[in-house]
XYZ file of N, CA and C in Angstrom:
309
model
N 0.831 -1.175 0.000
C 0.000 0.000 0.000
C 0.882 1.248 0.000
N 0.594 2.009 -1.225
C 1.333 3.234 -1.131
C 1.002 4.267 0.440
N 2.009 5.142 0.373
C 1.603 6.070 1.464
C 1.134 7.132 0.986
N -0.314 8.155 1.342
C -0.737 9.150 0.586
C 0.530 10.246 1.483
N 1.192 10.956 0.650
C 2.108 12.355 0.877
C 1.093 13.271 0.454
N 0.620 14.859 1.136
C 0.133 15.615 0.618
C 1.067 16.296 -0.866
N 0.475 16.967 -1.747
C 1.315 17.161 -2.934
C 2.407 18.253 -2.593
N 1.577 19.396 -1.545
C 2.460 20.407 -1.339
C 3.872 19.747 -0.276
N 3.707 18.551 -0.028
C 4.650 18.502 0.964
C 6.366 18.640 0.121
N 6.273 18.065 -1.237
C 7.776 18.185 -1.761
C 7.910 19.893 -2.092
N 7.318 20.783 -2.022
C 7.981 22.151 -2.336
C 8.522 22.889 -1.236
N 9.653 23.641 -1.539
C 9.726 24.623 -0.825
C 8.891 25.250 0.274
N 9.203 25.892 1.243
C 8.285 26.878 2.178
C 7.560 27.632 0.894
N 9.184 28.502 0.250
C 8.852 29.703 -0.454
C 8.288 29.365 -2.056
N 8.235 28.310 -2.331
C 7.799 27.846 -3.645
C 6.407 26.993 -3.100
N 5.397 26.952 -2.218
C 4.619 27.063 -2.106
C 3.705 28.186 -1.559
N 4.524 29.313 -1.213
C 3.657 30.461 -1.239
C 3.532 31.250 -2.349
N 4.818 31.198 -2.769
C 4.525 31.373 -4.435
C 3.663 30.970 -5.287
N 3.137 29.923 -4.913
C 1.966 28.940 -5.788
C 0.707 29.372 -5.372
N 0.987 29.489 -4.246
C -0.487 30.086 -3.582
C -0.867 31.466 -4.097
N 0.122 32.785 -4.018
C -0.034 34.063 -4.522
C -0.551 33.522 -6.122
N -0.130 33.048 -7.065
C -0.094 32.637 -8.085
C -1.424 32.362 -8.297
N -1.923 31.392 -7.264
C -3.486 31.151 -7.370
C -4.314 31.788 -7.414
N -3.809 32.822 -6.155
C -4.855 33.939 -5.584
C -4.939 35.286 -6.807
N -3.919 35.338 -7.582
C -4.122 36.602 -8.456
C -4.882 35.917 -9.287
N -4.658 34.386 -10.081
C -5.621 33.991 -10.865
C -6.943 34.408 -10.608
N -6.897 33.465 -9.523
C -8.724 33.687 -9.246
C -9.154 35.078 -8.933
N -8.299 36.178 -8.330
C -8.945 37.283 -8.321
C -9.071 37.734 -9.585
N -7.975 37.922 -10.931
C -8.482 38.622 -12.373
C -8.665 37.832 -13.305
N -9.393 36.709 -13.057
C -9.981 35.532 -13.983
C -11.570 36.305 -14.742
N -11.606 35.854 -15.426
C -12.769 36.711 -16.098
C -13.939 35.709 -15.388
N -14.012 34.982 -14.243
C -15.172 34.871 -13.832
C -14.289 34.634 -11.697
N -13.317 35.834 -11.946
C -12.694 36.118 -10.634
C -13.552 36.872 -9.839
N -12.930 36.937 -8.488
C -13.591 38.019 -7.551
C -14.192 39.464 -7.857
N -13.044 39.819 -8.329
C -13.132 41.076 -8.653
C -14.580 41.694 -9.995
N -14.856 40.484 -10.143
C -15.662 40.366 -11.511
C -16.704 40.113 -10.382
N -17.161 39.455 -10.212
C -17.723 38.648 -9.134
C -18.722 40.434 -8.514
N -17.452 40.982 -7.688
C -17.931 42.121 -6.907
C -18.695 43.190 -7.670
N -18.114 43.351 -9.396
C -18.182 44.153 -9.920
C -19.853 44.038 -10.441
N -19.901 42.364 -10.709
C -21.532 42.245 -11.069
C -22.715 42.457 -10.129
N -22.007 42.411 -8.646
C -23.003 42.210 -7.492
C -23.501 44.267 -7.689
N -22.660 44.874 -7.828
C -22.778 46.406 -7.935
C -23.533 46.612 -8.999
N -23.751 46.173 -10.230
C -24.409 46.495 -11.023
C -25.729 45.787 -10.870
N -26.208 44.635 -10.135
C -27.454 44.443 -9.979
C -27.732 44.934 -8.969
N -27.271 45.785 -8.113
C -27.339 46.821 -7.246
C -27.902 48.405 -7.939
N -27.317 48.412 -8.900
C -27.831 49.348 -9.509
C -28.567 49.376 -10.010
N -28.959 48.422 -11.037
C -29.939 47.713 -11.903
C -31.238 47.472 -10.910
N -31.670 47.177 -10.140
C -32.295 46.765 -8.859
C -32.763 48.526 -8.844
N -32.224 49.410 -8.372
C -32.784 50.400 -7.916
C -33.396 51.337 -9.186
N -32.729 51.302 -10.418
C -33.284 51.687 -11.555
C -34.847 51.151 -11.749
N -34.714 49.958 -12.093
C -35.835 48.949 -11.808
C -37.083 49.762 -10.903
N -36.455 49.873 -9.660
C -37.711 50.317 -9.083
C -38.030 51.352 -9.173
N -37.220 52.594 -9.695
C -37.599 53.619 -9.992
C -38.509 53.796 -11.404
N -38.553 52.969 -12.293
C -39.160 52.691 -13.221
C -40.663 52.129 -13.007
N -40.202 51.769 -12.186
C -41.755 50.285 -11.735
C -42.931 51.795 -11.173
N -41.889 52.548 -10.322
C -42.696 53.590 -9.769
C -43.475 54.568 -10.785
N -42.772 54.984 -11.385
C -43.188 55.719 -12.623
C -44.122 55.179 -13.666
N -44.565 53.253 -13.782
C -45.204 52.721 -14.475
C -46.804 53.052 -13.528
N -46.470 53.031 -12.360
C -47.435 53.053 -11.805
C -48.073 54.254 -11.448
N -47.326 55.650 -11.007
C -47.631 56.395 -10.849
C -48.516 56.638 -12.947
N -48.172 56.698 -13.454
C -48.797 56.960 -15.155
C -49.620 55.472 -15.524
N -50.263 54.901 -14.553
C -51.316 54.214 -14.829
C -52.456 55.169 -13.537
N -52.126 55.233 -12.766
C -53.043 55.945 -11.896
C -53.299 57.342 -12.908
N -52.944 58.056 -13.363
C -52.821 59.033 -14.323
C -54.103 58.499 -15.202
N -53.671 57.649 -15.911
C -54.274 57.290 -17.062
C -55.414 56.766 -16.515
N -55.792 56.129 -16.087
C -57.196 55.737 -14.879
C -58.154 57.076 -14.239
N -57.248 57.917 -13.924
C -57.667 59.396 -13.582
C -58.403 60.080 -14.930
N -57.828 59.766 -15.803
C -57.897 60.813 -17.223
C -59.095 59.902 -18.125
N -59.492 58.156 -18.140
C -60.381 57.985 -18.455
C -61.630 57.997 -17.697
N -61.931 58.080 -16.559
C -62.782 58.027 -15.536
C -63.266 59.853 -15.534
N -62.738 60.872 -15.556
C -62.548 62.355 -14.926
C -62.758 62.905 -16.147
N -63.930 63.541 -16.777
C -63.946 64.888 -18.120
C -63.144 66.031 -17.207
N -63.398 65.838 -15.933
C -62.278 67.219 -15.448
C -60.768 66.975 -15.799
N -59.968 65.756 -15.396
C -58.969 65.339 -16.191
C -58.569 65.666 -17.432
N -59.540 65.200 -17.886
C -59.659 65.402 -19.615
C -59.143 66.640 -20.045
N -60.357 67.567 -19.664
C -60.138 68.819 -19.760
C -59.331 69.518 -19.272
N -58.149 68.975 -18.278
C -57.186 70.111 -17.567
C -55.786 69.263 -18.106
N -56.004 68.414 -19.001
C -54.688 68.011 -19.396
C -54.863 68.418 -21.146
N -55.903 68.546 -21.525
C -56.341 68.970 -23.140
C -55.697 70.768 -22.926
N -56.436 71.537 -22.757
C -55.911 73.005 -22.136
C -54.214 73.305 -21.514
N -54.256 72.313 -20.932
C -52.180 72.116 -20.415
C -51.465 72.284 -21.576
N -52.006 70.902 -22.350
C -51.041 70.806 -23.748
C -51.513 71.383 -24.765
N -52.814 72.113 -25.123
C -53.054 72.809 -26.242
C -53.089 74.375 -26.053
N -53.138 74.495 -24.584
C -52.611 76.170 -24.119
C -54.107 77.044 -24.472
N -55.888 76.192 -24.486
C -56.821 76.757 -24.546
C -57.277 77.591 -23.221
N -57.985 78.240 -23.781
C -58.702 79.088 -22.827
C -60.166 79.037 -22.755
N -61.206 79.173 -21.841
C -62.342 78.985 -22.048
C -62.780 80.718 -22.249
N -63.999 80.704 -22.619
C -64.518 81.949 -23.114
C -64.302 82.790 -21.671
N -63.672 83.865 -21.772
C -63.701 84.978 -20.542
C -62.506 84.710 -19.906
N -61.504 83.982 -20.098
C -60.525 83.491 -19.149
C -59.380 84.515 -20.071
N -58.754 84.933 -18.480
C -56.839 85.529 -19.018
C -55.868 84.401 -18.428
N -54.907 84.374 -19.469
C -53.891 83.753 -19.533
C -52.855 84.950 -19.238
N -52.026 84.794 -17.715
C -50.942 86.135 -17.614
C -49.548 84.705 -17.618
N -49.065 85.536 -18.563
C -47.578 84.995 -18.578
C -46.472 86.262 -18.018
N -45.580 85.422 -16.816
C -44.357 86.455 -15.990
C -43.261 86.289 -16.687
N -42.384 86.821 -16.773
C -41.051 87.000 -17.719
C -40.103 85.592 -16.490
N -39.764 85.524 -16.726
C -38.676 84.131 -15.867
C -37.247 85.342 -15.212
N -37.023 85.516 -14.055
C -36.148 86.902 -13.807
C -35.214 85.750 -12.998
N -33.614 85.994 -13.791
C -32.139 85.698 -13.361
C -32.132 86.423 -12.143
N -31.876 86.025 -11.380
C -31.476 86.607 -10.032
C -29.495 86.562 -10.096
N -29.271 85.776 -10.733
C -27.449 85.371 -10.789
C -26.939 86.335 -11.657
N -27.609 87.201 -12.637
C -26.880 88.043 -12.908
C -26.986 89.603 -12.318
N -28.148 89.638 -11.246
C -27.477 91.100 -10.264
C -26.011 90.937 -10.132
């Protein structure tokens, strides 16, 4: 019966830490390394919060749109918004927009 020797036992101290560093840079800049690894966890981190900021906005413009078929007041105050009407007798005052940054 052979005797099992671990493999690292014939190297060096310093030619098995060498092997080890060797390992460890592999696996950290391996294209499916740590560093890759961390880099994807951040982007579905990001991706994740985009996401919900989107989801919010799907929802907030369905409540909208639910508002606007249900409501002729809707109707009518988003028709006048974007076509800039006026009803008979009504003033429209427009203010000049005033820079305060260039006093």
């Amino acid at each position: 019966m052979k005797s099992s020797k671990p493999f690292f036992k014939g190297l060096s101290n310093r030619s098995f830490w060498v092997l080890i560093l060797v390992l460890l840079t592999i696996n950290l800049f391996s294209p499916k390394g740590l560093f890759r690894l961390l880099m994807m966890k951040q982007e579905i981190i990001r991706l994740d919060a985009k996401s919900n900021l989107i989801a919010a906005d799907i929802s907030s413009t369905r409540i909208d749109l639910q508002e606007f078929r249900r409501s002729n007041i809707a109707k009518e105050r988003a028709i006048r918004s974007e076509l800039g009407l006026l009803k008979n007798g009504e003033w429209s005052i427009e203010f000049p927009l005033v820079d305060n940054e260039s006093n």
